[in-house]
Amino acid sequence: MPEEIVLLVDDEAVPLRVARDGEEWRVSAGRHEVRARLAPLEPGVFTLTTGGRTYLLHAVEAGERRALHVGGRTLEYRVERRSGGRRRDAAGSADLSAPMPGLVTGVLVREGDPVRPGQALVIVEAMKMEHVIRAARAGIVRRLLVRPGQQVEGGAAVAEIAPPP
Amino acid sequence: MPRIQTVLAANRGEIAVRIIRACRELGLRAAAVYSDADADALHPRLADVRVPLGPPEPRESYLNIGRLIDAARRAEADAVHPGYGFLAESAEFAAAVRDAGMVWVGPPPEVIAALGDKATARRVAREAGIPEVPGYAEPGASDEALRAAARRLGLPVLIKAAAGGGGLGMRLVEREEALAEALRAARREAAAAFGSGGLLLERYLPEVRHIEVQVLADQHGSVLALGERECSVQRRRQKIVEEAPSPFASPALRARLAHAARAVAAAAGYVSAGTAEFLVDADERFYFLEMNTRLQVEHPVTEATAGVDLVKAQLRIAEGEPLRLEPVEPRGHAIECRVYAEDPARDFRPSPGVIRLLREPAGPGVRVDSGLREGWQVPVAYDPLLSKVIVWDRTREDAIDRMAEALRRYVILGCRTNLDFLQAIVGHEAFRRGETTTRFVERHFPGWRPGEPLLALAAAGILEALREAAPPAGAAGPAGPSGARPASDPWETIGPWRMGARGA
């Protein structure tokens, strides 16, 4: 009986149907189907044979996070079993979050300031690169959640913008 | 000059490892420095002696001359190799090393000061009769002067850090409204990376190739050109793929570039390894860009084609040895790909993480210069270059095939990298045809995203199905890593995944 497995890849649900047919696995992803055989090689390493070619497969996990490498491609994912393709809501303050972990080097607005779409709000620096976080739409700065000199996590909200009055 | 006993690699990551290995070959003691962010990095572990520098911020560590000199003393080093980036082109650091009675593995501070500042370098080239890119380069130029110069030159212009390289502090400005913010950001980046916010402008030449010539000069006035490298494939003004020789340069152009590079080096009284950078247009007209007074990131492609170990050559030159002036005939073709901790699917954002699994390619003609180890957390404080894959083969076609396979076999799990983007570049027909201009990436890979990883998804599905098959029906909870599986668990027969905690 085929298994329904839903992976979360970059917060996007990827439903797979996985069935076993003797030695062979059949995996469907959308319109595509892959038929493959898997054999263990050493801990965490397998061979995957499909379409007459054999690939090395390396896999690791750290808690809920999993990663594998096969055929030159790397996949990081989590597993969200049979949950019907729920998508995490990435909207909300997503456009006002730090794109990566780093250091806040500039806060260019104050609470209560009106902002235009595209206006620079906060500067985050990481790995020698400067990233400017900009307002997605017009509004009023309701709250500033970071200060210059502060270390922020990737995805951390830096400000809240209220709709214009 | 006394022989060198102990060399301090005043740098981090792959280049520190590279320097340590060259010291090993020469039988020298190798010393490393590390910031708090690099306490677990590979380079201090490999060195014979390691000295902590302080907090992660470059100004407190790898850019801090006082602390580096102090570290060199504590390591009982009698020579300092600066690598590239950080203080590699700092005349002040070179002078401090010399004043501390140690050997500086590089050109004398006076030469660095003359050539390391791009504004002065352009004048040296002009006086040697070498054509230069139209631009504006005045030491200490104000924002106002730069804005006026931009209007005179006409947009688009390129803002560059006068003291820098490697794309840091560099901005392409196409609209006048964007100029003020670009100048501000470039100054900040330049000051943070190079300790100087000095900027210059160049007219942006869109359809050009970036070709550079490696030179090696000894303390006795001999200058050798070791062939050219083409580094046109760039992203955000940063080189990502380099090769030697250039697929574009004719023998005549090659000879003219080598001559120009030697002329600039000779005019400047150059010593050690250095690189003259040129822009070359479709009609083989070339313009001098700058002289890099240090080892380049991409030096291994020249090592492969010229058969010279440039780091060892630098150390021997620093000891006063004369160059053996045999003409160097480059042979075969070498390509380098830079592996960065960045996520191609998210606009190439830096992507730090813990390296959970590392399998680096090797084999005939394959070299990896790497600063990686499993369990290491890639720090956010520094440039995201992780390692470099270098291949050599007899022809460019064979070298491309060799690179494609080396990249496919390179396994880095735990931290997103640009390995799939690099595969897309070397797999592209235009790259194979040698149509590499500085606009290669924007032309052929606009908004590039990796294709659907069908095979990887299938593999994930199979692994999860095997995992799922294990617990008895009704078993609750997620099938996380657990040592308490029944012996009949098919997962057990396949072997456990490597746990993330391993080596962390």
XYZ file of C-alpha atoms in Angstrom:
669
model
C 0.000 0.000 0.000
C 1.475 3.381 -0.940
C 2.562 5.672 1.849
C 1.599 9.329 1.735
C 4.489 11.355 3.020
C 4.594 15.114 3.127
C 7.964 16.831 3.298
C 8.483 20.442 4.260
C 11.112 21.938 1.980
C 11.786 25.634 2.591
C 8.427 25.808 4.380
C 6.692 24.459 1.325
C 4.760 21.202 1.585
C 5.876 18.565 -0.920
C 3.543 15.550 -0.973
C 5.053 12.223 -2.019
C 3.497 8.826 -2.631
C 5.887 6.022 -1.832
C 5.191 2.373 -2.692
C 7.342 -0.719 -2.492
C 7.282 -3.304 -5.249
C 9.643 -6.100 -4.217
C 13.140 -4.665 -4.344
C 11.998 -1.577 -6.155
C 10.564 1.625 -4.744
C 8.149 3.833 -6.666
C 8.021 7.443 -5.531
C 5.607 9.935 -7.089
C 6.137 13.672 -6.693
C 3.511 15.629 -8.604
C 3.474 14.353 -12.176
C 6.822 12.633 -11.852
C 7.558 9.105 -10.784
C 10.938 7.698 -9.814
C 11.607 3.961 -9.650
C 14.682 3.170 -7.620
C 16.467 0.567 -5.558
C 18.177 1.431 -2.308
C 21.039 -0.496 -0.729
C 23.024 0.303 2.410
C 26.721 0.961 2.041
C 27.875 2.244 5.421
C 26.171 4.155 8.231
C 24.380 7.099 6.658
C 25.469 6.170 3.151
C 23.426 4.236 0.595
C 23.457 3.492 -3.080
C 20.398 4.488 -5.063
C 19.972 2.859 -8.460
C 17.533 4.334 -10.943
C 17.303 4.450 -14.727
C 20.342 2.212 -15.053
C 22.551 4.572 -13.031
C 23.798 4.210 -9.475
C 24.221 7.211 -7.204
C 25.724 7.586 -3.754
C 23.212 8.844 -1.211
C 24.407 10.563 1.980
C 21.887 11.359 4.701
C 22.013 13.062 8.094
C 19.514 14.249 10.635
C 19.616 16.704 13.500
C 16.425 16.585 15.522
C 13.547 17.265 13.155
C 15.824 18.588 10.442
C 17.071 16.213 7.810
C 19.410 16.623 4.908
C 20.565 14.381 2.130
C 22.771 14.528 -0.919
C 22.350 12.463 -4.060
C 23.374 12.995 -7.680
C 24.927 16.376 -6.946
C 21.815 17.757 -5.279
C 21.345 18.615 -1.627
C 17.924 18.557 0.003
C 17.128 19.942 3.445
C 13.716 19.030 4.747
C 11.459 18.177 7.635
C 8.786 15.518 7.616
C 5.151 16.389 8.016
C 3.339 13.096 7.704
C -0.056 12.776 5.985
C -1.146 16.170 7.013
C -2.748 17.048 3.710
C -0.293 19.594 2.467
C -0.667 22.237 5.147
C 1.396 25.261 4.332
C 2.954 27.331 7.004
C 1.761 30.882 6.817
C 4.846 32.815 5.881
C 2.968 36.091 5.447
C 2.409 38.624 8.248
C 5.642 40.261 9.258
C 7.767 38.160 6.923
C 8.741 41.126 4.783
C 10.082 42.913 7.852
C 12.264 40.138 9.183
C 16.012 39.742 9.138
C 16.932 37.714 6.037
C 19.710 35.946 7.911
C 21.445 35.939 11.263
C 23.568 39.021 11.672
C 24.275 42.301 13.373
C 21.898 45.280 13.240
C 24.133 48.135 12.096
C 21.490 50.759 11.442
C 17.895 51.621 12.352
C 16.800 54.339 9.971
C 13.285 55.124 11.264
C 11.615 55.847 14.583
C 8.381 54.548 16.029
C 5.512 56.642 14.733
C 7.306 57.563 11.499
C 5.294 57.298 8.288
C 7.050 55.084 5.696
C 6.809 54.776 1.928
C 6.892 51.462 0.073
C 10.542 50.471 -0.453
C 11.834 52.818 2.235
C 14.928 51.502 4.024
C 14.104 50.679 7.654
C 16.842 48.563 9.167
C 20.325 47.471 8.065
C 21.589 44.027 8.981
C 25.178 43.028 8.326
C 26.421 39.473 8.120
C 29.430 37.915 6.458
C 30.581 41.331 5.296
C 27.364 41.874 3.335
C 24.960 44.631 4.135
C 21.254 43.891 3.758
C 18.654 46.625 3.832
C 15.225 45.664 5.128
C 12.619 47.821 3.412
C 8.960 48.574 3.950
C 6.791 46.467 1.655
C 3.950 48.996 1.695
C 3.098 52.422 3.042
C 2.222 52.734 6.729
C 3.306 53.911 10.147
C 6.112 52.325 12.169
C 4.144 50.821 15.045
C 7.023 49.117 16.842
C 10.737 48.761 16.367
C 11.945 45.425 17.655
C 15.708 45.848 17.244
C 18.426 48.310 18.232
C 21.736 49.078 16.510
C 24.417 46.709 17.736
C 21.932 43.951 18.406
C 22.553 40.427 17.119
C 19.467 38.999 15.357
C 18.469 35.530 14.236
C 17.481 34.802 10.641
C 13.727 35.348 10.313
C 13.501 37.514 13.429
C 11.013 40.373 13.069
C 12.687 43.781 13.131
C 9.671 46.115 12.979
C 5.907 46.256 12.778
C 4.244 48.545 10.293
C 0.631 49.578 10.844
C -1.543 50.508 7.863
C -1.671 54.248 7.189
C -4.448 56.026 9.076
C 69.087 36.786 5.320
C 68.435 34.261 8.102
C 66.312 31.277 7.193
C 62.711 31.376 8.339
C 61.836 28.971 11.170
C 58.221 29.727 12.091
C 55.565 31.305 9.876
C 52.436 32.894 11.295
C 49.437 32.569 8.971
C 47.710 35.871 9.807
C 44.402 34.769 8.341
C 41.641 32.207 8.702
C 39.777 29.515 6.784
C 41.028 27.782 3.681
C 43.930 30.162 3.013
C 45.304 29.721 6.541
C 45.149 25.956 5.977
C 46.858 26.397 2.599
C 49.725 28.365 4.180
C 50.113 25.844 7.017
C 50.412 23.011 4.464
C 53.071 24.866 2.461
C 55.057 25.384 5.686
C 54.840 21.641 6.364
C 56.323 20.862 2.947
C 59.217 23.227 3.599
C 59.784 21.809 7.081
C 58.808 25.099 8.734
C 56.815 25.491 11.921
C 53.333 26.892 11.261
C 51.478 29.188 13.655
C 47.810 30.148 13.481
C 45.677 32.889 14.958
C 41.963 32.631 15.583
C 39.103 34.783 16.788
C 36.568 33.574 19.341
C 34.295 32.672 16.399
C 37.007 30.396 14.986
C 38.044 28.611 18.178
C 36.689 25.364 16.691
C 37.792 26.032 13.130
C 40.159 23.789 11.220
C 43.083 26.169 10.784
C 44.078 26.600 14.460
C 43.801 22.859 14.975
C 46.192 22.045 12.149
C 48.838 24.563 13.159
C 51.828 23.687 15.340
C 51.011 26.593 17.618
C 47.829 28.667 17.920
C 47.205 32.033 19.508
C 43.758 33.512 20.293
C 43.104 37.015 18.953
C 39.910 38.071 20.694
C 36.302 38.809 19.757
C 34.856 37.763 16.365
C 34.611 41.302 14.936
C 37.426 41.636 12.374
C 38.567 44.930 13.926
C 39.119 43.101 17.202
C 40.816 40.119 15.600
C 42.020 39.557 12.025
C 42.202 43.309 11.290
C 43.890 44.201 14.554
C 47.558 44.866 13.829
C 48.589 45.187 17.472
C 47.036 41.877 18.430
C 48.482 40.120 15.388
C 52.017 41.350 16.101
C 51.585 40.331 19.719
C 50.359 36.894 18.593
C 53.328 36.516 16.252
C 55.676 37.239 19.142
C 53.890 34.788 21.414
C 54.119 32.129 18.714
C 57.830 32.945 18.332
C 57.212 33.485 14.634
C 59.959 35.021 12.542
C 57.776 35.485 9.460
C 54.166 36.511 8.780
C 52.130 35.415 5.753
C 48.984 37.535 5.431
C 47.012 35.360 2.969
C 44.374 37.395 1.109
C 41.729 39.814 2.373
C 41.928 41.276 5.893
C 45.377 42.939 6.212
C 47.004 41.279 3.195
C 47.305 44.619 1.430
C 47.956 46.780 4.466
C 51.247 48.638 4.218
C 50.844 49.521 7.883
C 50.710 45.849 8.865
C 53.657 44.970 6.621
C 55.680 47.778 8.209
C 54.677 46.688 11.718
C 55.845 43.144 10.953
C 59.149 44.453 9.642
C 59.575 46.832 12.592
C 58.983 43.909 14.949
C 62.011 42.228 13.372
C 60.032 39.623 11.436
C 59.938 38.764 7.740
C 56.865 39.954 5.829
C 55.894 37.353 3.208
C 54.869 39.815 0.529
C 56.032 43.007 -1.137
C 57.699 45.732 0.958
C 55.280 48.137 2.694
C 56.344 50.987 0.385
C 55.314 48.949 -2.672
C 52.024 47.937 -1.059
C 51.322 51.578 -0.261
C 52.032 52.590 -3.852
C 50.096 49.805 -5.570
C 47.612 48.789 -2.881
C 45.908 52.137 -3.189
C 44.149 51.852 -6.513
C 44.410 55.574 -7.153
C 48.209 55.458 -6.980
C 48.363 52.167 -8.882
C 46.543 53.743 -11.800
C 49.159 56.491 -11.944
C 52.023 53.959 -11.890
C 50.393 52.106 -14.794
C 49.771 55.333 -16.702
C 53.433 56.255 -16.348
C 54.436 52.764 -17.559
C 52.313 53.386 -20.675
C 49.586 50.864 -19.806
C 46.007 51.889 -20.726
C 43.573 52.194 -17.799
C 39.795 52.148 -17.330
C 38.252 55.641 -17.509
C 37.492 56.637 -13.960
C 38.010 58.919 -11.012
C 40.565 57.999 -8.386
C 41.734 60.645 -5.954
C 42.986 59.687 -2.492
C 40.510 60.809 0.154
C 37.812 61.820 -2.351
C 34.660 63.187 -0.665
C 31.128 62.042 -1.450
C 30.582 65.372 -3.169
C 33.641 64.962 -5.400
C 32.617 61.383 -6.211
C 29.074 62.486 -7.106
C 30.419 65.196 -9.402
C 32.830 62.707 -10.993
C 29.983 60.233 -11.548
C 28.057 62.902 -13.432
C 31.131 63.666 -15.561
C 31.868 60.004 -16.323
C 28.207 59.233 -17.030
C 26.238 56.374 -15.481
C 26.496 53.477 -14.989
C 29.569 53.685 -12.780
C 31.207 51.221 -10.461
C 32.057 52.345 -6.930
C 35.086 50.538 -5.545
C 36.963 50.481 -2.280
C 40.328 52.151 -2.857
C 41.976 49.809 -0.384
C 40.051 46.688 -1.249
C 39.220 43.807 -3.453
C 37.002 40.772 -3.573
C 33.853 42.738 -4.422
C 33.550 44.142 -0.898
C 32.582 47.794 -0.873
C 31.790 47.553 -4.566
C 28.521 48.912 -5.960
C 27.160 49.278 -9.475
C 25.149 52.490 -9.790
C 22.852 52.912 -12.771
C 20.565 55.715 -11.570
C 21.598 59.015 -10.031
C 19.027 58.663 -7.203
C 20.787 55.511 -6.036
C 24.217 57.138 -5.868
C 24.084 58.634 -2.370
C 22.933 55.438 -0.665
C 25.410 53.346 -2.678
C 28.295 55.606 -1.632
C 27.236 55.373 1.996
C 26.946 51.570 1.918
C 30.220 51.161 0.005
C 32.070 53.342 2.524
C 30.704 51.350 5.427
C 31.576 48.012 3.827
C 35.023 49.218 2.794
C 35.773 50.576 6.271
C 34.615 47.354 7.906
C 36.545 45.089 5.530
C 39.739 47.025 4.876
C 39.940 49.587 7.658
C 39.642 52.444 5.142
C 36.497 53.986 3.665
C 38.327 55.470 0.657
C 36.429 55.041 -2.611
C 37.031 55.483 -6.326
C 34.852 55.371 -9.431
C 35.244 53.557 -12.709
C 33.111 53.770 -15.798
C 31.220 50.472 -15.946
C 32.269 48.486 -19.007
C 29.532 45.905 -19.475
C 30.796 43.519 -22.157
C 34.302 42.807 -20.983
C 36.364 39.973 -19.674
C 38.319 40.061 -16.481
C 41.788 38.711 -17.247
C 44.709 38.898 -14.839
C 48.367 37.973 -14.980
C 50.205 36.286 -12.129
C 53.673 37.664 -11.537
C 56.407 36.497 -9.253
C 59.302 38.821 -8.434
C 62.363 38.244 -6.272
C 64.381 40.689 -4.192
C 67.024 40.912 -6.898
C 64.964 42.597 -9.614
C 63.787 39.539 -11.552
C 60.125 39.487 -12.553
C 58.421 36.423 -13.990
C 54.944 36.314 -15.571
C 53.310 32.919 -14.990
C 50.433 33.201 -17.443
C 46.979 34.667 -17.262
C 43.774 33.713 -15.504
C 40.306 34.576 -16.671
C 37.898 35.420 -13.872
C 34.951 36.798 -15.796
C 32.252 34.640 -14.246
C 31.188 36.798 -11.326
C 28.165 37.230 -9.160
C 27.589 40.504 -7.323
C 31.025 41.614 -8.650
C 32.605 38.655 -6.900
C 34.512 36.026 -8.843
C 33.044 32.539 -8.582
C 34.686 30.592 -11.426
C 38.252 31.179 -12.593
C 40.359 29.444 -15.179
C 43.794 29.370 -16.716
C 44.517 29.984 -19.487
C 41.793 32.372 -20.668
C 39.573 30.670 -23.271
C 39.484 34.020 -25.077
C 43.043 35.328 -25.171
C 45.017 34.869 -28.396
C 48.765 34.227 -28.141
C 49.346 37.856 -29.158
C 47.049 39.259 -26.457
C 48.587 36.859 -23.923
C 52.046 38.198 -24.714
C 50.896 41.838 -24.500
C 49.212 41.247 -21.135
C 52.284 39.477 -19.745
C 54.454 42.337 -20.944
C 52.162 44.945 -19.339
C 52.045 43.034 -16.053
C 55.835 42.765 -15.913
C 56.148 46.467 -16.773
C 53.863 47.536 -13.899
C 55.621 45.192 -11.466
C 59.060 46.378 -12.532
C 58.034 50.057 -12.375
C 56.796 49.528 -8.825
C 59.865 47.586 -7.656
C 57.623 44.645 -6.953
C 58.639 41.671 -4.789
C 56.766 38.388 -4.104
C 53.585 37.086 -5.764
C 51.264 39.686 -7.240
C 48.558 39.993 -9.827
C 47.942 42.612 -12.495
C 44.235 42.785 -13.316
C 42.937 43.883 -16.708
C 39.614 44.325 -18.423
C 39.660 43.099 -22.026
C 37.024 43.981 -24.591
C 35.823 41.953 -27.587
C 38.430 43.651 -29.827
C 41.270 42.569 -27.522
C 41.742 46.123 -26.241
C 42.811 45.909 -22.624
C 42.724 48.280 -19.663
C 44.762 48.030 -16.484
C 42.507 47.753 -13.449
C 44.771 47.288 -10.457
C 47.728 45.394 -9.074
C 46.867 43.053 -6.223
C 49.833 43.007 -3.881
C 49.042 39.633 -2.399
C 48.255 36.038 -3.136
C 44.905 35.748 -4.944
C 42.047 33.457 -3.976
C 42.344 31.918 -7.448
C 46.116 31.312 -7.326
C 45.712 27.503 -7.572
C 44.731 27.563 -11.269
C 48.086 29.142 -12.065
C 49.844 26.657 -9.801
C 48.212 23.845 -11.788
C 49.081 25.162 -15.251
C 52.485 26.689 -14.447
C 53.642 23.922 -12.133
C 54.639 26.392 -9.406
C 53.689 26.354 -5.733
C 53.103 30.056 -5.224
C 53.018 29.984 -1.421
C 56.306 28.107 -1.283
C 57.722 30.505 -3.868
C 56.634 33.451 -1.686
C 58.353 31.954 1.339
C 61.576 31.320 -0.599
C 61.537 34.836 -2.062
C 61.001 36.210 1.450
C 64.140 34.360 2.521
C 66.027 36.144 -0.246
C 66.320 33.293 -2.734
C 66.606 34.369 -6.368
C 63.995 33.169 -8.863
C 65.110 30.466 -11.205
C 64.460 32.257 -14.452
C 63.436 29.333 -16.586
C 60.636 30.375 -18.915
C 57.351 29.010 -17.633
C 55.262 27.338 -20.311
C 51.754 26.871 -18.957
C 50.319 23.496 -19.884
C 46.829 22.042 -19.887
C 43.791 23.795 -18.477
C 42.764 24.493 -14.895
C 39.441 25.686 -13.464
C 38.550 26.808 -9.950
C 35.070 27.040 -8.460
C 34.502 28.916 -5.217
C 32.172 27.200 -2.783
C 30.207 29.693 -0.684
C 27.890 29.249 2.293
C 24.944 30.857 0.569
C 21.498 29.757 -0.514
C 20.889 30.018 -4.270
C 17.163 29.477 -3.749
C 16.975 32.563 -1.518
C 18.792 35.164 -3.549
C 22.180 33.761 -2.486
C 21.829 34.894 1.089
C 24.668 33.913 3.367
C 23.640 30.687 5.032
C 25.664 29.826 8.082
C 25.122 26.459 9.729
C 26.766 23.481 11.347
C 28.557 21.158 8.921
C 26.895 17.810 9.657
C 28.562 15.796 6.957
C 31.510 16.538 4.705
C 32.799 14.478 1.770
C 35.267 16.372 -0.388
C 36.101 15.154 -3.877
C 39.575 13.910 -4.774
C 41.203 12.008 -7.570
C 43.439 12.612 -10.579
C 43.611 16.337 -11.308
C 41.223 17.280 -8.494
C 42.291 19.531 -5.617
C 40.163 20.986 -2.836
C 41.475 23.877 -0.751
C 39.165 23.809 2.217
C 38.843 25.174 5.718
C 35.990 22.837 6.626
C 35.512 20.073 9.093
C 32.472 18.161 10.290
C 30.764 19.562 13.365
C 32.025 23.067 12.701
C 29.625 25.992 12.843
C 30.275 28.297 9.875
C 30.510 31.715 11.560
C 28.462 34.691 10.376
C 31.179 37.212 11.097
C 33.229 36.618 7.932
C 33.137 36.225 4.182
C 31.132 33.075 3.335
C 33.858 31.396 1.224
C 34.078 27.794 2.438
C 36.455 26.142 0.035
C 37.662 25.975 -3.548
C 37.518 23.099 -5.995
C 40.362 23.159 -8.506
C 40.715 20.754 -11.418
C 43.360 20.326 -14.063
C 43.239 18.374 -17.305
C 44.917 18.463 -20.682
C 42.139 20.333 -22.465
C 39.470 22.802 -21.354
C 36.716 20.362 -22.370
C 38.175 17.602 -20.205
C 38.714 20.022 -17.332
C 35.043 21.065 -17.485
C 33.900 17.430 -17.325
C 36.257 16.816 -14.422
C 34.948 19.876 -12.571
C 31.302 18.900 -13.159
C 31.879 15.494 -11.595
C 33.963 16.887 -8.716
C 31.127 19.305 -7.863
C 28.536 16.523 -8.089
C 30.535 14.433 -5.642
C 31.106 17.247 -3.147
C 28.857 16.580 -0.150
C 28.300 19.362 2.387
C 25.272 18.781 4.609
C 24.072 21.174 7.299
C 24.830 24.443 5.612
C 23.414 25.635 2.296
C 26.019 26.142 -0.384
C 26.202 27.307 -3.983
C 27.383 23.878 -5.187
C 24.289 23.368 -7.353
C 24.662 26.830 -8.884
C 28.291 26.065 -9.717
C 27.175 22.842 -11.405
C 24.666 24.830 -13.459
C 27.410 27.242 -14.552
C 29.976 24.661 -15.623
C 27.182 22.630 -17.244
C 26.015 25.588 -19.343
C 26.682 25.482 -23.073
C 27.813 29.116 -23.131
C 30.459 28.334 -20.501
C 31.599 25.335 -22.520
C 31.897 27.583 -25.571
C 34.048 29.984 -23.521
C 31.538 32.835 -23.831
C 32.451 34.154 -20.419
C 32.090 37.891 -20.020
C 31.500 39.686 -16.733
C 27.770 39.632 -17.595
C 27.716 35.848 -17.986
C 25.700 35.220 -14.832
C 23.130 37.989 -15.303
C 22.683 37.024 -18.948
C 22.324 33.272 -18.566
C 21.078 32.917 -14.997
C 18.664 35.778 -14.282
C 16.641 34.920 -11.171
C 18.142 31.442 -11.257
C 16.681 28.824 -8.979
C 17.688 25.194 -8.748
C 15.409 22.799 -10.630
C 13.169 20.376 -8.778
C 15.430 17.885 -7.016
C 13.380 14.881 -8.086
C 15.951 12.233 -7.262
C 16.624 13.781 -3.851
C 12.885 13.942 -3.099
C 12.538 10.292 -4.104
C 15.443 9.370 -1.850
C 13.847 11.283 1.039
C 10.557 9.471 0.403
C 12.202 6.054 0.463
C 14.171 6.796 3.632
C 11.033 8.043 5.374
C 8.986 5.053 4.226
C 11.635 2.755 5.676
C 11.549 4.694 8.896
C 7.767 4.628 8.956
C 7.656 0.898 8.409
C 9.503 0.301 11.659
C 7.260 1.117 14.648
C 4.376 -1.253 15.381
C 0.943 0.008 14.335
C -0.402 2.577 16.742
C 2.996 3.638 17.975
C 2.701 7.230 18.959
C 4.917 10.168 18.377
C 7.206 11.174 15.591
C 9.749 8.667 14.412
C 12.669 10.650 15.686
C 16.158 9.356 16.266
C 15.744 6.598 18.775
C 17.974 3.838 19.950
C 14.972 1.799 21.154
C 13.763 0.329 17.895
C 12.776 -3.312 17.669
C 15.412 -5.571 16.181
C 13.135 -6.288 13.216
C 13.240 -2.623 12.271
C 14.233 -2.500 8.593
C 15.826 0.843 9.375
C 18.276 -0.930 11.628
C 19.265 -3.266 8.841
C 20.071 -0.260 6.700
C 22.061 1.375 9.431
C 21.370 4.517 11.391
C 21.616 7.944 9.931
C 24.527 9.845 11.155
C 23.228 11.783 14.085
C 23.637 15.516 14.076
C 25.151 15.454 17.529
C 28.079 13.469 16.214
C 31.125 15.666 16.197
C 29.125 18.793 17.060
